[in-house]
mmCIF file of C-alpha atoms and ligand atoms in Angstrom:
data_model
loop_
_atom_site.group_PDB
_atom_site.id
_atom_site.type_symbol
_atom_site.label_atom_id
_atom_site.label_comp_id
_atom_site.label_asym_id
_atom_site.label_seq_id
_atom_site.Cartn_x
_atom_site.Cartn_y
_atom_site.Cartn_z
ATOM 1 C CA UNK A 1 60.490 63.997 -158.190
ATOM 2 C CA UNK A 2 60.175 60.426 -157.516
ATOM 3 C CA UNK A 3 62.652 58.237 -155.401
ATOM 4 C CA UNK A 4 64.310 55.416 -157.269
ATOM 5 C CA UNK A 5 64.686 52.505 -154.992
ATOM 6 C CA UNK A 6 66.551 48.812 -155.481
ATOM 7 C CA UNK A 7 63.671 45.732 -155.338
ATOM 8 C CA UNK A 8 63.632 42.266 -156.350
ATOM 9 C CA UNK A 9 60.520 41.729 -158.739
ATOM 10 C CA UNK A 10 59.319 38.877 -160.698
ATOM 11 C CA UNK A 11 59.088 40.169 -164.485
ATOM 12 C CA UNK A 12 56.404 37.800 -165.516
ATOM 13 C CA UNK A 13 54.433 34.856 -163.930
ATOM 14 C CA UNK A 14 56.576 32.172 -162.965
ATOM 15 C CA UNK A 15 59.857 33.890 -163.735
ATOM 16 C CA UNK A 16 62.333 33.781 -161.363
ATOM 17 C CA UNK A 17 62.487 36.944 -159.482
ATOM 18 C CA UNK A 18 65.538 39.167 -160.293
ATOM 19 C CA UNK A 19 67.237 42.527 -158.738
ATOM 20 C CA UNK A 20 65.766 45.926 -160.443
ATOM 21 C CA UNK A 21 64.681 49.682 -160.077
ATOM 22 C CA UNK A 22 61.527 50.996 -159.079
ATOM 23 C CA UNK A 23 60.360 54.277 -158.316
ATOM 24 C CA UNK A 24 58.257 55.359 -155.059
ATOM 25 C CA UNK A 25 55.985 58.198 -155.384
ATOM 26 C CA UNK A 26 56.725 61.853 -153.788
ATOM 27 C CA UNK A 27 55.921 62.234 -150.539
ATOM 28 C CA UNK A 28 51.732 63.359 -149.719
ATOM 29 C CA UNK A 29 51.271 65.503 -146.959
ATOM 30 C CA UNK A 30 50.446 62.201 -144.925
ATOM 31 C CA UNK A 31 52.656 59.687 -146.191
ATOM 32 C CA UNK A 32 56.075 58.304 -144.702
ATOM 33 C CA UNK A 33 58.742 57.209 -146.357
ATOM 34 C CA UNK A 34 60.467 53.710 -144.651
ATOM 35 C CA UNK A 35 63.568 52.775 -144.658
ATOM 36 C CA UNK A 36 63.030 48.691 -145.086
ATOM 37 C CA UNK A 37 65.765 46.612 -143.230
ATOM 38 C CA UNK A 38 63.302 43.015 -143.945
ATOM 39 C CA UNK A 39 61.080 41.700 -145.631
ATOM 40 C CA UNK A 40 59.140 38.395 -145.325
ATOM 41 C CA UNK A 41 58.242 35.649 -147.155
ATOM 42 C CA UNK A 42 54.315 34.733 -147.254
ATOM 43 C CA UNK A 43 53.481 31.765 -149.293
ATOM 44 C CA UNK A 44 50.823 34.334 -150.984
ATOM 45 C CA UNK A 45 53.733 36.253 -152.211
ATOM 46 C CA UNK A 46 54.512 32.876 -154.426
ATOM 47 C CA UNK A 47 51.287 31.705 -155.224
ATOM 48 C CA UNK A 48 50.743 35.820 -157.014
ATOM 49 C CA UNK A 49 54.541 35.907 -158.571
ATOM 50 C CA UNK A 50 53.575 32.182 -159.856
ATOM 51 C CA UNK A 51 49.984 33.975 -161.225
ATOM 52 C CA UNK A 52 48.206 31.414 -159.380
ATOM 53 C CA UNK A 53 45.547 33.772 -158.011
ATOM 54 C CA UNK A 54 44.091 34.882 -161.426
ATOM 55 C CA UNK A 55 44.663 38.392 -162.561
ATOM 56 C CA UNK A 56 47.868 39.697 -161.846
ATOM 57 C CA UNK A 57 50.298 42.812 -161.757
ATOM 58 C CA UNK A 58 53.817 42.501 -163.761
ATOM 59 C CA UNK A 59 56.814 43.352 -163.422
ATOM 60 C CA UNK A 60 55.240 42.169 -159.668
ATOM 61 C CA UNK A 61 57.268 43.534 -156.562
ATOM 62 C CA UNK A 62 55.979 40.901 -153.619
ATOM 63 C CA UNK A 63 55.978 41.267 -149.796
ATOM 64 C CA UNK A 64 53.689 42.266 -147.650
ATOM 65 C CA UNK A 65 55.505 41.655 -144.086
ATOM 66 C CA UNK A 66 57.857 44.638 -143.893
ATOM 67 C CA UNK A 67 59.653 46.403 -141.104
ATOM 68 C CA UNK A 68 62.343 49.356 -141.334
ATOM 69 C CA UNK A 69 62.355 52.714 -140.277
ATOM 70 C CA UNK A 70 60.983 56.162 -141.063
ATOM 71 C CA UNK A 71 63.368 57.576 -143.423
ATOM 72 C CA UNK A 72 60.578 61.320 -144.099
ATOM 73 C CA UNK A 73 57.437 62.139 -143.410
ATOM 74 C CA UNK A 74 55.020 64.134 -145.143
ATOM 75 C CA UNK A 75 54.292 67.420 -144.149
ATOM 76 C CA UNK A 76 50.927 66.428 -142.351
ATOM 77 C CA UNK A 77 52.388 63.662 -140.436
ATOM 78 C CA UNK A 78 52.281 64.012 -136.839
ATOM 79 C CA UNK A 79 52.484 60.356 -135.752
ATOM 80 C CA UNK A 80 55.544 59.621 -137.189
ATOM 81 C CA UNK A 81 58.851 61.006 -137.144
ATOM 82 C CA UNK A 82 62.297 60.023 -138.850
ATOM 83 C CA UNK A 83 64.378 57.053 -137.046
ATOM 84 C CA UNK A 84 60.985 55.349 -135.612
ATOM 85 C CA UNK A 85 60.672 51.709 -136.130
ATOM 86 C CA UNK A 86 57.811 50.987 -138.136
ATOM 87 C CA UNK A 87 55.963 48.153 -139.884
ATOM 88 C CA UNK A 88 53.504 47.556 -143.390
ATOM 89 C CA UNK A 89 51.229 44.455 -143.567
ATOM 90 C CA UNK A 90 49.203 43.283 -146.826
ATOM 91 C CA UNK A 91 46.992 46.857 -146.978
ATOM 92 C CA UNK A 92 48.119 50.462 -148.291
ATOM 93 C CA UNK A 93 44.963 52.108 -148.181
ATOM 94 C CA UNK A 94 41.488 51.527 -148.115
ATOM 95 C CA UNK A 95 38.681 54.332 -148.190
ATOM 96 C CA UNK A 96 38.086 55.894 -144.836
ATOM 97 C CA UNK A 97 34.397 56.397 -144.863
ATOM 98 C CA UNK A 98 32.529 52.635 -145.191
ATOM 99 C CA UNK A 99 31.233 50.850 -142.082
ATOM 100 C CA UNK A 100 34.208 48.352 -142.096
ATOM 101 C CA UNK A 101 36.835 51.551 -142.194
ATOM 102 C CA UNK A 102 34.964 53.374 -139.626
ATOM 103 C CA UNK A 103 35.427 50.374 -137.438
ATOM 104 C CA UNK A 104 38.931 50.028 -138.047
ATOM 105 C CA UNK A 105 38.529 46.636 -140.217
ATOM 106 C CA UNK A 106 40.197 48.092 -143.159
ATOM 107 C CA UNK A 107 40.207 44.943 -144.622
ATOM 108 C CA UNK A 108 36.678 44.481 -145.195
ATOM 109 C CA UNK A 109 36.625 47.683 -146.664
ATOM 110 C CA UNK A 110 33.570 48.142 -149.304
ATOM 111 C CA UNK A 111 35.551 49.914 -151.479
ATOM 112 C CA UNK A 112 37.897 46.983 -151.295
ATOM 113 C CA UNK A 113 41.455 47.675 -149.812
ATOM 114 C CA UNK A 114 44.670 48.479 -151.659
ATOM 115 C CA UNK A 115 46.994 45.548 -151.506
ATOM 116 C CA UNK A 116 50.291 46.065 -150.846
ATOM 117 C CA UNK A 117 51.610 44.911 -154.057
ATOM 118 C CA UNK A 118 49.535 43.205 -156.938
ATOM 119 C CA UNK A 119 47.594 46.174 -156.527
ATOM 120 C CA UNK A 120 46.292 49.685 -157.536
ATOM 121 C CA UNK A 121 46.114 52.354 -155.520
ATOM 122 C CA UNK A 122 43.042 55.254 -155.530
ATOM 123 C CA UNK A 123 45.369 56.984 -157.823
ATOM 124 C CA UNK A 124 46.076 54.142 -160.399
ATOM 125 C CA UNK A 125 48.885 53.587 -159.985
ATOM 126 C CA UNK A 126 50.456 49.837 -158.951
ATOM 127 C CA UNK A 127 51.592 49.412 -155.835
ATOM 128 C CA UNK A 128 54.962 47.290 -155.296
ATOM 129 C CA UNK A 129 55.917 45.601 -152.124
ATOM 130 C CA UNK A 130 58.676 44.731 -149.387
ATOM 131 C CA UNK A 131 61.386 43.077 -151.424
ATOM 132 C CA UNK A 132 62.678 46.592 -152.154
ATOM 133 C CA UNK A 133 65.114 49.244 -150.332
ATOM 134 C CA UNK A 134 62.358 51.808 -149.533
ATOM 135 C CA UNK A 135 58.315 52.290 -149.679
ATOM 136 C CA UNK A 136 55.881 55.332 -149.574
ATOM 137 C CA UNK A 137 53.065 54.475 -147.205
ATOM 138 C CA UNK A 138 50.299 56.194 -146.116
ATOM 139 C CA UNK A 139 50.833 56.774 -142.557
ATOM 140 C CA UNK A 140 47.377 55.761 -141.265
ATOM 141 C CA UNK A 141 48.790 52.020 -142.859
ATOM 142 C CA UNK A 142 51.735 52.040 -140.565
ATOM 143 C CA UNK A 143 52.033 50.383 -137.379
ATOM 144 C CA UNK A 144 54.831 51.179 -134.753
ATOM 145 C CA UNK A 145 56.712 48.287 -133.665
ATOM 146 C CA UNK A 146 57.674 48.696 -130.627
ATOM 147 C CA UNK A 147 62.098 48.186 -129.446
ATOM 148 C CA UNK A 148 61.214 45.167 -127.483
ATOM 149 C CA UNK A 149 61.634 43.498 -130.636
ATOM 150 C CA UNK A 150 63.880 42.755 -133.442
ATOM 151 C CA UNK A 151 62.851 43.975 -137.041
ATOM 152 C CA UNK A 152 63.463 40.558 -138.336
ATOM 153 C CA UNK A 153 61.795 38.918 -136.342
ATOM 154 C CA UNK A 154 58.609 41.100 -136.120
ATOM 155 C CA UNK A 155 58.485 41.482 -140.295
ATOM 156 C CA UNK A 156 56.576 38.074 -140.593
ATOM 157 C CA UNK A 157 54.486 39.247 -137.540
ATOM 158 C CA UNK A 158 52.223 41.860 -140.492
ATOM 159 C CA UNK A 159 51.074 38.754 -142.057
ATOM 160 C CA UNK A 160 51.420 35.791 -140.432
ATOM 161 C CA UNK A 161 51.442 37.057 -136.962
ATOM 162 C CA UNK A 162 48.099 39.096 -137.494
ATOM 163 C CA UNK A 163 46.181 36.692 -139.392
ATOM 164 C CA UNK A 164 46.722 34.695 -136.750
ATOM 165 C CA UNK A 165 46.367 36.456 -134.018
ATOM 166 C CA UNK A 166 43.012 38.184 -134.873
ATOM 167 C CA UNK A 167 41.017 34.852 -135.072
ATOM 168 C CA UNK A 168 42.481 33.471 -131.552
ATOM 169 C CA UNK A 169 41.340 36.763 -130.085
ATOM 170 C CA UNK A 170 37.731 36.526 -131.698
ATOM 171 C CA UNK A 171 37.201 33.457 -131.091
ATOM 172 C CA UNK A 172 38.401 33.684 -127.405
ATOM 173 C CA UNK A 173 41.849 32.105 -126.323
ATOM 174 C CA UNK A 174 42.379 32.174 -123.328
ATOM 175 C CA UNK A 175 43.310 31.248 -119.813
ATOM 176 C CA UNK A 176 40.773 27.885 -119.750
ATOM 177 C CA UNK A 177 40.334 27.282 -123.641
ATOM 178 C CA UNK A 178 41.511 24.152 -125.064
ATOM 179 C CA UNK A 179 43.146 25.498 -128.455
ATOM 180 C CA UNK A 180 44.035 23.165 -131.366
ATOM 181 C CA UNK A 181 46.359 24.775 -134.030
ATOM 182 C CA UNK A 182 46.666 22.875 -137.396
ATOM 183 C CA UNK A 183 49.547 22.373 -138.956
ATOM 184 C CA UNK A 184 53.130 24.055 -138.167
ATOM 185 C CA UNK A 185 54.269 25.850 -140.698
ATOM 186 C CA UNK A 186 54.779 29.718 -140.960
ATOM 187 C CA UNK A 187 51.309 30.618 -139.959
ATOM 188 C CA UNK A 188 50.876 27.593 -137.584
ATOM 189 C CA UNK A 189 54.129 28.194 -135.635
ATOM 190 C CA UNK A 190 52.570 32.331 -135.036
ATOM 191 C CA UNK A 191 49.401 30.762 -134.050
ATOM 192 C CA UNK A 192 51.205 28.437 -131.504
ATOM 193 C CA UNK A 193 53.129 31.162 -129.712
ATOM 194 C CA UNK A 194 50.371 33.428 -129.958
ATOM 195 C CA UNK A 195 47.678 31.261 -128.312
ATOM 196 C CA UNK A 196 50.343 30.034 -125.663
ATOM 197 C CA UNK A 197 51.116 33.623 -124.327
ATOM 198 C CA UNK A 198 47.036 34.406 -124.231
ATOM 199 C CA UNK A 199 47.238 31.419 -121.796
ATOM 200 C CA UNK A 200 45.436 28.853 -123.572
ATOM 201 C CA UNK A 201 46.252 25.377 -123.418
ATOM 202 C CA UNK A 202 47.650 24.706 -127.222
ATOM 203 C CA UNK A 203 47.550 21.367 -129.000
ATOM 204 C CA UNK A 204 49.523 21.280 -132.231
ATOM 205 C CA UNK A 205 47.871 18.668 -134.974
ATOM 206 C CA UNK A 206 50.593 18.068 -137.769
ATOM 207 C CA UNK A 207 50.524 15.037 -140.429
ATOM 208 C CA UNK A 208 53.466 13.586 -138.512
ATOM 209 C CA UNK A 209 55.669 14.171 -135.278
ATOM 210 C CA UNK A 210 58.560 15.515 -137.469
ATOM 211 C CA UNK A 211 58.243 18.830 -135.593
ATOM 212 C CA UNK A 212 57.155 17.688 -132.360
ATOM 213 C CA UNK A 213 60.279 19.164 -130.295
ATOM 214 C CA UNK A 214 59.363 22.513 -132.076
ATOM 215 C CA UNK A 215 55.550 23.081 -131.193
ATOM 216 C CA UNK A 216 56.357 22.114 -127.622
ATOM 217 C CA UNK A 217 59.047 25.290 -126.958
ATOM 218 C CA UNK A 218 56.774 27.292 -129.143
ATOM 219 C CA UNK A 219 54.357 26.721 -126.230
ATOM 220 C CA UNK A 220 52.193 23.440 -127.572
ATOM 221 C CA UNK A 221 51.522 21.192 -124.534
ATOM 222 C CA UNK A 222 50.516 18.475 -126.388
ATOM 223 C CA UNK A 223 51.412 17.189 -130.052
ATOM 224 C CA UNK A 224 49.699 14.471 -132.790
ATOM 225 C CA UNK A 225 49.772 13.303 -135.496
ATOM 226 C CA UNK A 226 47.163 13.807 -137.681
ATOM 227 C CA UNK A 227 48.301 10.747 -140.073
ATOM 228 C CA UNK A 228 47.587 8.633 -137.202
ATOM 229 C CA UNK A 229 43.809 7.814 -137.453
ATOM 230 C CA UNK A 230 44.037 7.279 -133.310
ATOM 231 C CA UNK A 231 44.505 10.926 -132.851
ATOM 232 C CA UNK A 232 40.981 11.342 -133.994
ATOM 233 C CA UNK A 233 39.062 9.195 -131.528
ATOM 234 C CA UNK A 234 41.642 10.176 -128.760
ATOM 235 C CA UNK A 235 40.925 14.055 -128.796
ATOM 236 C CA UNK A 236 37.419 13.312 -129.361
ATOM 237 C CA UNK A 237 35.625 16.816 -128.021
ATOM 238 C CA UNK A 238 38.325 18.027 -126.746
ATOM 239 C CA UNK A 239 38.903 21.558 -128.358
ATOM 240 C CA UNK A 240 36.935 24.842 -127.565
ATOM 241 C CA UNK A 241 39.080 26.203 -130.695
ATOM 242 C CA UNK A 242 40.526 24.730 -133.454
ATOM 243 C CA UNK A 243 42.477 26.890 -136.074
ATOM 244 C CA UNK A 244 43.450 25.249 -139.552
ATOM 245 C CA UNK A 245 46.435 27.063 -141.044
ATOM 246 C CA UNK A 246 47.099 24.245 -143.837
ATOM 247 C CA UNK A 247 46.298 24.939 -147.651
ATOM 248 C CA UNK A 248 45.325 21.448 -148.525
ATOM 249 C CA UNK A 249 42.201 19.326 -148.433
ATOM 250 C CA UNK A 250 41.451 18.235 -144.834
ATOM 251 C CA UNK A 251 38.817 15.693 -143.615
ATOM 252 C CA UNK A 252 36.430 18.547 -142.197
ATOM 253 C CA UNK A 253 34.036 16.536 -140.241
ATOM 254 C CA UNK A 254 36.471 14.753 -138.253
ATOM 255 C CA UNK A 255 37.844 17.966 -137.195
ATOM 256 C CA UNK A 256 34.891 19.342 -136.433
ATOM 257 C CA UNK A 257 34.702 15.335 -134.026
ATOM 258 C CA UNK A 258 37.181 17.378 -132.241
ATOM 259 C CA UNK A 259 35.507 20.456 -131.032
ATOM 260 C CA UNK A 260 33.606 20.360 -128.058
ATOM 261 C CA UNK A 261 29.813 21.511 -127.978
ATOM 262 C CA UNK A 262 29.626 25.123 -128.864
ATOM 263 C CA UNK A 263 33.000 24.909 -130.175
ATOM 264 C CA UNK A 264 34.733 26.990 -133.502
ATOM 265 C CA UNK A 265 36.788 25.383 -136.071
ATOM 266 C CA UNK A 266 38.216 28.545 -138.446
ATOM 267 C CA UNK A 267 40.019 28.406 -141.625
ATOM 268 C CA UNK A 268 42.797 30.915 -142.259
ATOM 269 C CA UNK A 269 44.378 28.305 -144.493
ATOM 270 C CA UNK A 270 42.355 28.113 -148.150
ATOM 271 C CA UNK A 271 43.170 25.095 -150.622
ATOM 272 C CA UNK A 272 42.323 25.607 -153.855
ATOM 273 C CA UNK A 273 39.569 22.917 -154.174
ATOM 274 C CA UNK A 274 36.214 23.348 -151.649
ATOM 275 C CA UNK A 275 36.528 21.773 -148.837
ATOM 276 C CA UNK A 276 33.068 19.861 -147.842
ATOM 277 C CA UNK A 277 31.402 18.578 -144.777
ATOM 278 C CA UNK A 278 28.416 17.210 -143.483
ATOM 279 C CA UNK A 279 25.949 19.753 -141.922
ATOM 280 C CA UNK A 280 25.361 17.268 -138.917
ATOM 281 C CA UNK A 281 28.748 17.682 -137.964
ATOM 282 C CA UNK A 282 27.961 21.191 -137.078
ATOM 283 C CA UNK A 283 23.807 20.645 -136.184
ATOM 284 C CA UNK A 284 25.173 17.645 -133.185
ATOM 285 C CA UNK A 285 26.771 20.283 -131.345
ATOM 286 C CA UNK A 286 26.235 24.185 -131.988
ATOM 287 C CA UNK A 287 29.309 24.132 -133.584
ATOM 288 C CA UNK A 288 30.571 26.770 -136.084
ATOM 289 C CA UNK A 289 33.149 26.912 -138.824
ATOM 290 C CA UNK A 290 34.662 29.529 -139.774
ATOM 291 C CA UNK A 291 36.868 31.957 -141.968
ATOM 292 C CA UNK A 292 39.120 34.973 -140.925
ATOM 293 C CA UNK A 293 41.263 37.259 -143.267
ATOM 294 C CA UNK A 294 44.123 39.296 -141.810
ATOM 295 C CA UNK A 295 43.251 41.690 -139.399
ATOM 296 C CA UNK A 296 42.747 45.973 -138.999
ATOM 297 C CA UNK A 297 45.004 48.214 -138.252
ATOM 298 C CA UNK A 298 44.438 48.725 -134.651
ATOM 299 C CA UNK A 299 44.123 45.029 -134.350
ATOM 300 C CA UNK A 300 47.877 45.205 -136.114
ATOM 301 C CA UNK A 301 48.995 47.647 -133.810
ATOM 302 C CA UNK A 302 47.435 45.550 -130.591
ATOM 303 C CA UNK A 303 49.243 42.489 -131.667
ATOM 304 C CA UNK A 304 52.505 43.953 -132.330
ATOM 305 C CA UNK A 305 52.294 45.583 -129.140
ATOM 306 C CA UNK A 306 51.090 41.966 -127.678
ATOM 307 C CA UNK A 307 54.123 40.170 -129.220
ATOM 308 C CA UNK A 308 56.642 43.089 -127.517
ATOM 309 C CA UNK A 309 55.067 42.978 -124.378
ATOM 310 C CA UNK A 310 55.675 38.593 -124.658
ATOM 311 C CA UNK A 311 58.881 38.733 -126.111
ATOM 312 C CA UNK A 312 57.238 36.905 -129.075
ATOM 313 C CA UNK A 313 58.676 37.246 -132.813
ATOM 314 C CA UNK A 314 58.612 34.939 -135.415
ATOM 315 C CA UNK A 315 60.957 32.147 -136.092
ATOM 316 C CA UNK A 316 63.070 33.065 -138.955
ATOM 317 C CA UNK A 317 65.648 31.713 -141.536
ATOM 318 C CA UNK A 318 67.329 35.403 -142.570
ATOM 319 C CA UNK A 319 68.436 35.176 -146.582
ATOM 320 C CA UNK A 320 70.171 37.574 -149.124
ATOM 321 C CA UNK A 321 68.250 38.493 -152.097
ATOM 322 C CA UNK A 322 70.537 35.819 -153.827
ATOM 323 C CA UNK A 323 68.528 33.095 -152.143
ATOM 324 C CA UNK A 324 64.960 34.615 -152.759
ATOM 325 C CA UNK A 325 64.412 31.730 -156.078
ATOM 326 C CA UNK A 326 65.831 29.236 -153.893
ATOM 327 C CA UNK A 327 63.760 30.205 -150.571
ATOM 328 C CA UNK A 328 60.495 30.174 -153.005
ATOM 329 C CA UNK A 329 61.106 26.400 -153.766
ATOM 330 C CA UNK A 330 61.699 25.629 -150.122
ATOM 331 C CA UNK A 331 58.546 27.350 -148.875
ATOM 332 C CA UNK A 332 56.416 25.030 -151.760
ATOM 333 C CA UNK A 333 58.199 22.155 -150.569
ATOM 334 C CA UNK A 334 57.228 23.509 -146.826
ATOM 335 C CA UNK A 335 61.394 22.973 -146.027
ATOM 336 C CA UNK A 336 61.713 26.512 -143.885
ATOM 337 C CA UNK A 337 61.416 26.806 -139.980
ATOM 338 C CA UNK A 338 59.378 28.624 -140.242
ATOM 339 C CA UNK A 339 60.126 32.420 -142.469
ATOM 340 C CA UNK A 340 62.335 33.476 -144.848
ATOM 341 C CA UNK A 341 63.234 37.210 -144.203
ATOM 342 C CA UNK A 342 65.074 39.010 -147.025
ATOM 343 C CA UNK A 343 67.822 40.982 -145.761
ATOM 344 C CA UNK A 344 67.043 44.059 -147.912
ATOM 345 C CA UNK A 345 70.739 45.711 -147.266
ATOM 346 C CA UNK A 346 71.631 42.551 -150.003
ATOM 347 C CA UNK A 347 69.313 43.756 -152.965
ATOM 348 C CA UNK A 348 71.832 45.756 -154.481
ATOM 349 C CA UNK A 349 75.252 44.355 -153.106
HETATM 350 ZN ZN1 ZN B 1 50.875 37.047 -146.280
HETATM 351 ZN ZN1 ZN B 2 36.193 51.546 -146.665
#
């Protein structure tokens, strides 16, 4: 017997997103069954309930940046046990047995990875995400969060903190490393807190000074605007690291004026239009540019435990599941500071 649980899905693409039922599959031997207290809101979430990404899953439950605790565990769980504080990022499974599974970047999986919601699992069946009461996850796809921090305030940490974070630790931030985050929006503001507490030196480049105050007690030490052409020949080379969080077209090769030799400039930001350069941009100076998507689990599990250790959560706007239509036109018109978390406890008062 299946458990019926309150959600909030989107019937159709485009349609506003209204309360329902789903049901959550009987507990496997290694499953766990959480208890969700929030949920976030990723911008993905309303780029897929919009059907902007092509082929999609309706009636679509979104979010992928969960937190709650266990509620049961499967009979085989040993990790786990009822009352623990848990999180789910944007993967549910994945296959075990490929290279990129082995390794613990799920993923990259070969098999390709079960999404969270807008998904099917290995059995066939959809998979529905955060805006709901409960969820059935496998527990290998869990991650502990740990009590040094608040379950709204880590829920935004599955996506946005880990997509994040897993770039400024490949690409080495660090105590010495000149970092440049791009724009300061939900990803940006992760990226700025995250960098700071690895003990690099964190420049925030935004289109305009708006948010200034912001980025600097998020940790930036220095702030530009990117509007102003200035900003361009005054950080000339500056930057061992620059990481673009914005969704739009950007002027790629002066960015890349910004690195210094042997410097990275990655995209975890993807506007729907290529993006172009000039290959000399990257040939004058060893440079590189970049991509990174998400992170693994144990690379989840490091950053959460990272952010507890840092006192670092995300900044959040908390909403009822009254405001979810209202928060999706706020996060297009980039008017949040800097999450939306739904309250789940509100989805069926
Ligand atoms: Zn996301
Ligand atoms: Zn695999």
């Amino acid at each position: 017997m299946s458990t019926t649980t309150h959600a909030i899905a989107a019937p159709g693409p485009g349609a506003p997103l209204e309360r329902t039922t789903i049901e959550r599959r009987d507990l496997r031997p290694d499953d766990v069954l959480i208890d969700i207290a929030y949920a976030g809101i990723c911008h993905s979430d309303i780029h897929q309930a919009r059907g902007e990404w092509g082929e999609a899953i309706f009636p679509m439950v979104p979010g992928h940046e969960i937190a709650g605790t266990v509620a049961a565990v499967g009979s085989a769980v040993t990790k786990y046990q009822v009352g623990d504080r848990v999180g789910v990022g944007c993967m549910v499974d994945s296959c075990g047995e490929c290279e990129y599974c082995q390794a613990g970047t799920e993923q990259f999986c070969v098999k390709g990875n079960v999404q969270t919601y807008n998904g099917v699992g290995f059995d066939g069946e959809p998979t529905y995400g955060g805006y709901s009461q409960q969820v059935v996850v496998k527990d290998a796809f869990v991650c502990r969060i740990p009590d040094g921090i608040g379950l709204d305030v880590a829920a935004p940490l599955l996506c946005a903190g880990i997509t994040t974070y897993s770039p400024l630790r490949q690409w080495g931030a660090g105590p010495g490393k000149k970092v440049a985050i791009v724009g300061l929006g939900g990803l940006g503001h992760m990226a700025v807190k995250l960098a700071a507490a690895m003990g690099a030196e964190v420049t925030v480049l935004s289109q305009s000074l708006k948010k200034q105050e912001d980025g600097k007690r998020l940790g930036a030490t220095e702030y530009y605007a990117t509007a102003d052409e200035s900003t361009f020949e005054v950080l000339r080379g500056k930057f061992d690291l620059i990481l673009n969080t914005v969704s739009a077209q950007i002027p790629v090769d002066a960015y890349l004026g910004l690195l210094r030799t042997g410097g990275a400039m990655v995209n975890v930001g993807a506007p729907g239009e290529p993006l172009s350069y000039n290959a000399f941009s990257l040939i004058a100076g060893n440079k590189a540019l970049a991509g990174s998507m998400i992170g693994g689990i144990p690379e989840t599990q490091e950053m959460l435990d990272f952010c507890a250790e840092h006192g670092i959560g995300a900044e959040i706007e908390t909403i009822s599941a009254d405001d979810v239509n209202t928060a999706y036109e706020r996060v297009s018109a980039s008017d949040v500071r800097y999450r939306f978390v739904i309250d789940t406890a509100t989805i069926n008062s």
